[in-house]
PDB file of C-alpha atoms in Angstrom:
ATOM      1  CA  UNK A   1      33.142  93.909 -41.818  1.00  0.00           C
ATOM      2  CA  UNK A   2      34.547  93.623 -45.298  1.00  0.00           C
ATOM      3  CA  UNK A   3      31.132  93.047 -46.832  1.00  0.00           C
ATOM      4  CA  UNK A   4      29.817  96.254 -45.251  1.00  0.00           C
ATOM      5  CA  UNK A   5      32.617  98.118 -46.959  1.00  0.00           C
ATOM      6  CA  UNK A   6      31.263  97.260 -50.402  1.00  0.00           C
ATOM      7  CA  UNK A   7      28.228  98.765 -52.051  1.00  0.00           C
ATOM      8  CA  UNK A   8      25.011  96.797 -52.422  1.00  0.00           C
ATOM      9  CA  UNK A   9      25.212  97.058 -56.199  1.00  0.00           C
ATOM     10  CA  UNK A  10      28.648  95.423 -56.142  1.00  0.00           C
ATOM     11  CA  UNK A  11      26.954  92.125 -55.240  1.00  0.00           C
ATOM     12  CA  UNK A  12      24.099  92.282 -57.737  1.00  0.00           C
ATOM     13  CA  UNK A  13      24.194  89.415 -60.224  1.00  0.00           C
ATOM     14  CA  UNK A  14      24.898  90.711 -63.721  1.00  0.00           C
ATOM     15  CA  UNK A  15      22.237  90.385 -66.451  1.00  0.00           C
ATOM     16  CA  UNK A  16      25.031  88.967 -68.621  1.00  0.00           C
ATOM     17  CA  UNK A  17      25.417  86.023 -66.253  1.00  0.00           C
ATOM     18  CA  UNK A  18      21.653  85.602 -65.990  1.00  0.00           C
ATOM     19  CA  UNK A  19      21.526  85.442 -69.783  1.00  0.00           C
ATOM     20  CA  UNK A  20      24.203  82.732 -69.852  1.00  0.00           C
ATOM     21  CA  UNK A  21      22.248  80.784 -67.237  1.00  0.00           C
ATOM     22  CA  UNK A  22      19.126  81.121 -69.373  1.00  0.00           C
ATOM     23  CA  UNK A  23      20.922  79.730 -72.417  1.00  0.00           C
ATOM     24  CA  UNK A  24      22.186  76.840 -70.289  1.00  0.00           C
ATOM     25  CA  UNK A  25      18.684  76.081 -69.022  1.00  0.00           C
ATOM     26  CA  UNK A  26      16.966  76.293 -72.419  1.00  0.00           C
ATOM     27  CA  UNK A  27      19.552  74.227 -74.272  1.00  0.00           C
ATOM     28  CA  UNK A  28      19.694  71.751 -71.385  1.00  0.00           C
ATOM     29  CA  UNK A  29      15.929  71.344 -71.708  1.00  0.00           C
ATOM     30  CA  UNK A  30      16.273  70.925 -75.484  1.00  0.00           C
ATOM     31  CA  UNK A  31      18.945  68.256 -74.951  1.00  0.00           C
ATOM     32  CA  UNK A  32      16.826  66.455 -72.343  1.00  0.00           C
ATOM     33  CA  UNK A  33      13.601  66.446 -74.357  1.00  0.00           C
ATOM     34  CA  UNK A  34      15.140  65.921 -77.783  1.00  0.00           C
ATOM     35  CA  UNK A  35      13.340  69.067 -78.911  1.00  0.00           C
ATOM     36  CA  UNK A  36      16.169  70.185 -81.222  1.00  0.00           C
ATOM     37  CA  UNK A  37      16.085  68.907 -84.789  1.00  0.00           C
ATOM     38  CA  UNK A  38      19.853  68.356 -84.524  1.00  0.00           C
ATOM     39  CA  UNK A  39      20.701  67.095 -81.014  1.00  0.00           C
ATOM     40  CA  UNK A  40      24.388  67.892 -81.485  1.00  0.00           C
ATOM     41  CA  UNK A  41      23.606  71.609 -81.782  1.00  0.00           C
ATOM     42  CA  UNK A  42      21.689  71.537 -78.489  1.00  0.00           C
ATOM     43  CA  UNK A  43      24.511  69.628 -76.787  1.00  0.00           C
ATOM     44  CA  UNK A  44      27.077  72.081 -78.144  1.00  0.00           C
ATOM     45  CA  UNK A  45      25.165  75.110 -76.853  1.00  0.00           C
ATOM     46  CA  UNK A  46      24.344  73.462 -73.521  1.00  0.00           C
ATOM     47  CA  UNK A  47      27.905  72.337 -72.750  1.00  0.00           C
ATOM     48  CA  UNK A  48      29.451  75.619 -73.935  1.00  0.00           C
ATOM     49  CA  UNK A  49      27.053  77.749 -71.887  1.00  0.00           C
ATOM     50  CA  UNK A  50      27.486  75.533 -68.809  1.00  0.00           C
ATOM     51  CA  UNK A  51      31.262  75.702 -69.256  1.00  0.00           C
ATOM     52  CA  UNK A  52      31.112  79.521 -69.289  1.00  0.00           C
ATOM     53  CA  UNK A  53      28.968  79.411 -66.137  1.00  0.00           C
ATOM     54  CA  UNK A  54      31.662  77.312 -64.445  1.00  0.00           C
ATOM     55  CA  UNK A  55      34.358  79.780 -65.544  1.00  0.00           C
ATOM     56  CA  UNK A  56      32.359  82.641 -64.025  1.00  0.00           C
ATOM     57  CA  UNK A  57      31.909  80.715 -60.773  1.00  0.00           C
ATOM     58  CA  UNK A  58      35.632  79.880 -60.757  1.00  0.00           C
ATOM     59  CA  UNK A  59      36.594  83.553 -60.874  1.00  0.00           C
ATOM     60  CA  UNK A  60      33.811  84.501 -58.456  1.00  0.00           C
ATOM     61  CA  UNK A  61      35.209  82.018 -55.922  1.00  0.00           C
ATOM     62  CA  UNK A  62      38.620  83.696 -56.114  1.00  0.00           C
ATOM     63  CA  UNK A  63      37.066  87.137 -55.669  1.00  0.00           C
ATOM     64  CA  UNK A  64      34.652  86.173 -52.904  1.00  0.00           C
ATOM     65  CA  UNK A  65      37.391  84.481 -50.904  1.00  0.00           C
ATOM     66  CA  UNK A  66      39.619  87.518 -51.384  1.00  0.00           C
ATOM     67  CA  UNK A  67      36.823  89.786 -50.154  1.00  0.00           C
ATOM     68  CA  UNK A  68      36.491  87.840 -46.914  1.00  0.00           C
ATOM     69  CA  UNK A  69      40.276  87.769 -46.586  1.00  0.00           C
ATOM     70  CA  UNK A  70      40.652  91.554 -46.685  1.00  0.00           C
ATOM     71  CA  UNK A  71      40.588  92.777 -50.296  1.00  0.00           C
ATOM     72  CA  UNK A  72      37.472  94.950 -50.342  1.00  0.00           C
ATOM     73  CA  UNK A  73      38.346  96.342 -53.790  1.00  0.00           C
ATOM     74  CA  UNK A  74      36.979  93.298 -55.619  1.00  0.00           C
ATOM     75  CA  UNK A  75      33.449  94.655 -55.309  1.00  0.00           C
ATOM     76  CA  UNK A  76      34.176  97.955 -57.046  1.00  0.00           C
ATOM     77  CA  UNK A  77      35.909  96.032 -59.844  1.00  0.00           C
ATOM     78  CA  UNK A  78      32.706  94.135 -60.583  1.00  0.00           C
ATOM     79  CA  UNK A  79      34.114  90.718 -59.708  1.00  0.00           C
ATOM     80  CA  UNK A  80      31.198  89.854 -57.402  1.00  0.00           C
ATOM     81  CA  UNK A  81      28.553  90.317 -60.112  1.00  0.00           C
ATOM     82  CA  UNK A  82      29.590  87.169 -62.024  1.00  0.00           C
ATOM     83  CA  UNK A  83      29.909  89.298 -65.157  1.00  0.00           C
ATOM     84  CA  UNK A  84      32.704  87.762 -67.273  1.00  0.00           C
ATOM     85  CA  UNK A  85      33.193  91.092 -69.069  1.00  0.00           C
ATOM     86  CA  UNK A  86      34.515  92.558 -65.809  1.00  0.00           C
ATOM     87  CA  UNK A  87      37.503  90.240 -65.582  1.00  0.00           C
ATOM     88  CA  UNK A  88      41.001  91.602 -65.977  1.00  0.00           C
ATOM     89  CA  UNK A  89      41.454  89.535 -69.146  1.00  0.00           C
ATOM     90  CA  UNK A  90      38.039  88.683 -70.568  1.00  0.00           C
ATOM     91  CA  UNK A  91      39.697  87.096 -73.606  1.00  0.00           C
ATOM     92  CA  UNK A  92      41.862  84.817 -71.467  1.00  0.00           C
ATOM     93  CA  UNK A  93      39.119  84.102 -68.948  1.00  0.00           C
ATOM     94  CA  UNK A  94      36.273  83.202 -71.296  1.00  0.00           C
ATOM     95  CA  UNK A  95      36.979  83.279 -75.029  1.00  0.00           C
ATOM     96  CA  UNK A  96      40.230  81.302 -75.016  1.00  0.00           C
ATOM     97  CA  UNK A  97      38.944  78.463 -72.792  1.00  0.00           C
ATOM     98  CA  UNK A  98      35.851  78.125 -74.999  1.00  0.00           C
ATOM     99  CA  UNK A  99      38.016  77.974 -78.129  1.00  0.00           C
ATOM    100  CA  UNK A 100      40.148  75.221 -76.590  1.00  0.00           C
ATOM    101  CA  UNK A 101      37.040  73.231 -75.706  1.00  0.00           C
ATOM    102  CA  UNK A 102      35.820  73.505 -79.290  1.00  0.00           C
ATOM    103  CA  UNK A 103      39.215  72.645 -80.754  1.00  0.00           C
ATOM    104  CA  UNK A 104      40.420  69.921 -78.456  1.00  0.00           C
ATOM    105  CA  UNK A 105      37.958  69.094 -75.716  1.00  0.00           C
ATOM    106  CA  UNK A 106      40.306  70.392 -73.013  1.00  0.00           C
ATOM    107  CA  UNK A 107      39.110  72.339 -69.994  1.00  0.00           C
ATOM    108  CA  UNK A 108      41.730  75.046 -70.219  1.00  0.00           C
ATOM    109  CA  UNK A 109      42.025  77.113 -67.027  1.00  0.00           C
ATOM    110  CA  UNK A 110      40.991  80.717 -67.442  1.00  0.00           C
ATOM    111  CA  UNK A 111      42.202  83.840 -65.688  1.00  0.00           C
ATOM    112  CA  UNK A 112      41.931  86.212 -64.051  1.00  0.00           C
ATOM    113  CA  UNK A 113      40.612  88.521 -61.410  1.00  0.00           C
ATOM    114  CA  UNK A 114      43.157  90.942 -60.017  1.00  0.00           C
ATOM    115  CA  UNK A 115      43.521  90.485 -56.269  1.00  0.00           C
ATOM    116  CA  UNK A 116      45.324  93.164 -54.280  1.00  0.00           C
ATOM    117  CA  UNK A 117      47.455  90.762 -52.297  1.00  0.00           C
ATOM    118  CA  UNK A 118      48.972  93.540 -50.213  1.00  0.00           C
ATOM    119  CA  UNK A 119      45.638  93.922 -48.413  1.00  0.00           C
ATOM    120  CA  UNK A 120      45.632  90.302 -47.297  1.00  0.00           C
ATOM    121  CA  UNK A 121      47.460  89.047 -44.218  1.00  0.00           C
ATOM    122  CA  UNK A 122      48.339  85.426 -43.522  1.00  0.00           C
ATOM    123  CA  UNK A 123      49.761  82.771 -45.783  1.00  0.00           C
ATOM    124  CA  UNK A 124      46.791  80.454 -45.344  1.00  0.00           C
ATOM    125  CA  UNK A 125      44.464  83.136 -46.685  1.00  0.00           C
ATOM    126  CA  UNK A 126      46.608  83.652 -49.770  1.00  0.00           C
ATOM    127  CA  UNK A 127      46.643  79.899 -50.404  1.00  0.00           C
ATOM    128  CA  UNK A 128      42.898  79.599 -49.919  1.00  0.00           C
ATOM    129  CA  UNK A 129      42.212  82.407 -52.404  1.00  0.00           C
ATOM    130  CA  UNK A 130      44.207  80.551 -55.052  1.00  0.00           C
ATOM    131  CA  UNK A 131      42.620  77.191 -54.244  1.00  0.00           C
ATOM    132  CA  UNK A 132      39.039  78.522 -54.293  1.00  0.00           C
ATOM    133  CA  UNK A 133      38.814  78.631 -58.094  1.00  0.00           C
ATOM    134  CA  UNK A 134      39.823  75.051 -58.953  1.00  0.00           C
ATOM    135  CA  UNK A 135      37.859  73.769 -55.961  1.00  0.00           C
ATOM    136  CA  UNK A 136      34.811  75.232 -57.697  1.00  0.00           C
ATOM    137  CA  UNK A 137      35.635  73.079 -60.737  1.00  0.00           C
ATOM    138  CA  UNK A 138      35.876  70.062 -58.432  1.00  0.00           C
ATOM    139  CA  UNK A 139      32.426  70.864 -57.031  1.00  0.00           C
ATOM    140  CA  UNK A 140      31.021  71.391 -60.533  1.00  0.00           C
ATOM    141  CA  UNK A 141      32.451  68.010 -61.589  1.00  0.00           C
ATOM    142  CA  UNK A 142      30.846  66.356 -58.571  1.00  0.00           C
ATOM    143  CA  UNK A 143      27.450  67.805 -59.528  1.00  0.00           C
ATOM    144  CA  UNK A 144      27.794  66.731 -63.180  1.00  0.00           C
ATOM    145  CA  UNK A 145      28.755  63.193 -62.230  1.00  0.00           C
ATOM    146  CA  UNK A 146      26.245  62.808 -59.380  1.00  0.00           C
ATOM    147  CA  UNK A 147      23.766  60.778 -61.480  1.00  0.00           C
ATOM    148  CA  UNK A 148      26.619  58.407 -62.373  1.00  0.00           C
ATOM    149  CA  UNK A 149      28.090  57.750 -58.936  1.00  0.00           C
ATOM    150  CA  UNK A 150      24.631  57.735 -57.330  1.00  0.00           C
ATOM    151  CA  UNK A 151      23.515  55.154 -59.917  1.00  0.00           C
ATOM    152  CA  UNK A 152      20.558  57.375 -60.770  1.00  0.00           C
ATOM    153  CA  UNK A 153      20.774  57.236 -64.568  1.00  0.00           C
ATOM    154  CA  UNK A 154      17.391  55.597 -65.098  1.00  0.00           C
ATOM    155  CA  UNK A 155      15.125  57.988 -66.932  1.00  0.00           C
ATOM    156  CA  UNK A 156      17.928  60.330 -68.020  1.00  0.00           C
ATOM    157  CA  UNK A 157      17.953  60.650 -71.841  1.00  0.00           C
ATOM    158  CA  UNK A 158      21.147  59.346 -73.423  1.00  0.00           C
ATOM    159  CA  UNK A 159      22.075  62.652 -75.108  1.00  0.00           C
ATOM    160  CA  UNK A 160      21.802  64.531 -71.811  1.00  0.00           C
ATOM    161  CA  UNK A 161      23.819  61.816 -70.093  1.00  0.00           C
ATOM    162  CA  UNK A 162      26.611  62.082 -72.673  1.00  0.00           C
ATOM    163  CA  UNK A 163      26.564  65.889 -72.437  1.00  0.00           C
ATOM    164  CA  UNK A 164      26.990  65.680 -68.648  1.00  0.00           C
ATOM    165  CA  UNK A 165      29.856  63.224 -69.070  1.00  0.00           C
ATOM    166  CA  UNK A 166      31.696  65.533 -71.463  1.00  0.00           C
ATOM    167  CA  UNK A 167      31.057  68.546 -69.228  1.00  0.00           C
ATOM    168  CA  UNK A 168      32.451  66.573 -66.295  1.00  0.00           C
ATOM    169  CA  UNK A 169      35.553  65.803 -68.369  1.00  0.00           C
ATOM    170  CA  UNK A 170      36.094  69.534 -68.896  1.00  0.00           C
ATOM    171  CA  UNK A 171      35.725  70.265 -65.189  1.00  0.00           C
ATOM    172  CA  UNK A 172      38.163  67.544 -64.150  1.00  0.00           C
ATOM    173  CA  UNK A 173      40.789  68.653 -66.690  1.00  0.00           C
ATOM    174  CA  UNK A 174      40.385  72.276 -65.582  1.00  0.00           C
ATOM    175  CA  UNK A 175      40.782  71.338 -61.916  1.00  0.00           C
ATOM    176  CA  UNK A 176      43.896  69.230 -62.485  1.00  0.00           C
ATOM    177  CA  UNK A 177      45.550  71.748 -64.812  1.00  0.00           C
ATOM    178  CA  UNK A 178      44.787  74.568 -62.402  1.00  0.00           C
ATOM    179  CA  UNK A 179      46.235  72.684 -59.446  1.00  0.00           C
ATOM    180  CA  UNK A 180      49.564  72.100 -61.174  1.00  0.00           C
ATOM    181  CA  UNK A 181      52.321  73.910 -59.196  1.00  0.00           C
ATOM    182  CA  UNK A 182      53.311  75.870 -62.288  1.00  0.00           C
ATOM    183  CA  UNK A 183      53.915  79.645 -62.078  1.00  0.00           C
ATOM    184  CA  UNK A 184      50.858  81.498 -63.314  1.00  0.00           C
ATOM    185  CA  UNK A 185      48.439  78.717 -62.337  1.00  0.00           C
ATOM    186  CA  UNK A 186      46.422  78.433 -59.148  1.00  0.00           C
ATOM    187  CA  UNK A 187      48.430  75.467 -57.925  1.00  0.00           C
ATOM    188  CA  UNK A 188      51.523  77.645 -57.745  1.00  0.00           C
ATOM    189  CA  UNK A 189      49.453  80.337 -56.024  1.00  0.00           C
ATOM    190  CA  UNK A 190      48.626  77.832 -53.298  1.00  0.00           C
ATOM    191  CA  UNK A 191      52.270  77.093 -52.492  1.00  0.00           C
ATOM    192  CA  UNK A 192      53.775  80.507 -53.300  1.00  0.00           C
ATOM    193  CA  UNK A 193      53.093  82.066 -49.875  1.00  0.00           C
ATOM    194  CA  UNK A 194      55.191  79.310 -48.304  1.00  0.00           C
ATOM    195  CA  UNK A 195      58.232  79.792 -50.539  1.00  0.00           C
ATOM    196  CA  UNK A 196      61.245  81.899 -49.670  1.00  0.00           C
ATOM    197  CA  UNK A 197      61.550  85.401 -51.083  1.00  0.00           C
ATOM    198  CA  UNK A 198      64.563  84.308 -53.140  1.00  0.00           C
ATOM    199  CA  UNK A 199      62.697  81.455 -54.808  1.00  0.00           C
ATOM    200  CA  UNK A 200      59.698  83.678 -55.582  1.00  0.00           C
ATOM    201  CA  UNK A 201      61.920  86.289 -57.225  1.00  0.00           C
ATOM    202  CA  UNK A 202      63.581  83.629 -59.372  1.00  0.00           C
ATOM    203  CA  UNK A 203      60.242  82.159 -60.489  1.00  0.00           C
ATOM    204  CA  UNK A 204      58.390  85.448 -61.042  1.00  0.00           C
ATOM    205  CA  UNK A 205      59.645  86.107 -64.636  1.00  0.00           C
ATOM    206  CA  UNK A 206      58.210  82.754 -65.774  1.00  0.00           C
ATOM    207  CA  UNK A 207      54.675  83.324 -64.438  1.00  0.00           C
ATOM    208  CA  UNK A 208      53.228  84.802 -67.693  1.00  0.00           C
ATOM    209  CA  UNK A 209      54.313  81.675 -69.579  1.00  0.00           C
ATOM    210  CA  UNK A 210      53.205  79.034 -67.092  1.00  0.00           C
ATOM    211  CA  UNK A 211      49.946  78.173 -68.829  1.00  0.00           C
ATOM    212  CA  UNK A 212      51.637  77.977 -72.224  1.00  0.00           C
ATOM    213  CA  UNK A 213      54.304  75.704 -70.738  1.00  0.00           C
ATOM    214  CA  UNK A 214      51.691  73.388 -69.211  1.00  0.00           C
ATOM    215  CA  UNK A 215      49.767  73.235 -72.475  1.00  0.00           C
ATOM    216  CA  UNK A 216      52.944  72.611 -74.493  1.00  0.00           C
ATOM    217  CA  UNK A 217      53.715  69.617 -72.278  1.00  0.00           C
ATOM    218  CA  UNK A 218      50.408  68.066 -73.311  1.00  0.00           C
ATOM    219  CA  UNK A 219      51.768  67.835 -76.855  1.00  0.00           C
ATOM    220  CA  UNK A 220      54.387  65.367 -75.630  1.00  0.00           C
ATOM    221  CA  UNK A 221      52.803  61.962 -76.405  1.00  0.00           C
ATOM    222  CA  UNK A 222      53.886  60.243 -73.197  1.00  0.00           C
ATOM    223  CA  UNK A 223      52.727  63.143 -70.997  1.00  0.00           C
ATOM    224  CA  UNK A 224      49.477  63.487 -72.944  1.00  0.00           C
ATOM    225  CA  UNK A 225      48.768  59.785 -72.519  1.00  0.00           C
ATOM    226  CA  UNK A 226      49.519  59.885 -68.788  1.00  0.00           C
ATOM    227  CA  UNK A 227      47.445  63.042 -68.272  1.00  0.00           C
ATOM    228  CA  UNK A 228      44.331  61.788 -70.023  1.00  0.00           C
ATOM    229  CA  UNK A 229      44.842  58.369 -68.469  1.00  0.00           C
ATOM    230  CA  UNK A 230      44.572  60.084 -65.083  1.00  0.00           C
ATOM    231  CA  UNK A 231      41.469  61.983 -66.223  1.00  0.00           C
ATOM    232  CA  UNK A 232      39.815  58.779 -67.446  1.00  0.00           C
ATOM    233  CA  UNK A 233      40.688  56.991 -64.198  1.00  0.00           C
ATOM    234  CA  UNK A 234      39.109  59.759 -62.106  1.00  0.00           C
ATOM    235  CA  UNK A 235      35.967  59.777 -64.235  1.00  0.00           C
ATOM    236  CA  UNK A 236      35.683  55.991 -64.114  1.00  0.00           C
ATOM    237  CA  UNK A 237      35.973  56.230 -60.333  1.00  0.00           C
ATOM    238  CA  UNK A 238      32.977  58.574 -60.461  1.00  0.00           C
ATOM    239  CA  UNK A 239      31.027  56.123 -62.598  1.00  0.00           C
ATOM    240  CA  UNK A 240      31.568  57.864 -65.944  1.00  0.00           C
ATOM    241  CA  UNK A 241      32.783  55.473 -68.632  1.00  0.00           C
ATOM    242  CA  UNK A 242      35.126  56.268 -71.496  1.00  0.00           C
ATOM    243  CA  UNK A 243      32.212  55.548 -73.823  1.00  0.00           C
ATOM    244  CA  UNK A 244      30.078  58.217 -72.120  1.00  0.00           C
ATOM    245  CA  UNK A 245      32.698  60.937 -72.591  1.00  0.00           C
ATOM    246  CA  UNK A 246      33.510  59.778 -76.128  1.00  0.00           C
ATOM    247  CA  UNK A 247      29.860  59.976 -77.198  1.00  0.00           C
ATOM    248  CA  UNK A 248      29.558  63.358 -75.486  1.00  0.00           C
ATOM    249  CA  UNK A 249      32.594  64.660 -77.380  1.00  0.00           C
ATOM    250  CA  UNK A 250      31.172  63.353 -80.659  1.00  0.00           C
ATOM    251  CA  UNK A 251      27.801  64.989 -80.054  1.00  0.00           C
ATOM    252  CA  UNK A 252      29.459  68.245 -79.062  1.00  0.00           C
ATOM    253  CA  UNK A 253      31.414  68.343 -82.324  1.00  0.00           C
ATOM    254  CA  UNK A 254      28.214  68.166 -84.389  1.00  0.00           C
ATOM    255  CA  UNK A 255      29.946  69.708 -87.385  1.00  0.00           C
ATOM    256  CA  UNK A 256      32.551  66.941 -87.662  1.00  0.00           C
TER     257      UNK A 256
END
């Protein structure tokens, strides 16, 4: 019923997203074949483009879940086209996460599509809308690490293997950061519908600063060590070694 209430063009995949996919495919091929004269450049372009694809899918998951939960306005806003330029904050959703990857190798959560929550009934639906985005990162991480945990690395060129490992690192960090129950992040959005009105009113003023607060905590040495220790443990459980991600990070930073 909700899908019928949106126009056909609202679901058409944007040429912008198709272009990003094309860059991902071409640079992935260049990384696989060793075609590029400087493999680090190919790895940089491949991982960055694939990371942007995952950000688009993250926001699409929020919007698509909202559509099926009752917010039919997401189509008219362009959220179902996978066009990152249609997001409420294109800078926050795409540019800033890419900058943080380049600077520190952290999968910073992006934001955001504007969901008209008043159109949605039921706490479970509100929670599912918030969870849909980081669950996409979890799925993306599973795909990136599949060759590792399936023990199917034979025949995969080392540079492509390291690129996948680093991309998986970004997806895992994004998923964990997003699932933190911090105001402004998806993790808080999952539990918010179940909180009392009084608690929500008290927390609301801090929502715009939640991401900054979470990132600031990572500057605390003990918290940083524990956080990345958890990331490394998850990746090792998926068959990705610290050496794989380290080499991937080194290749990605070809200018260093």
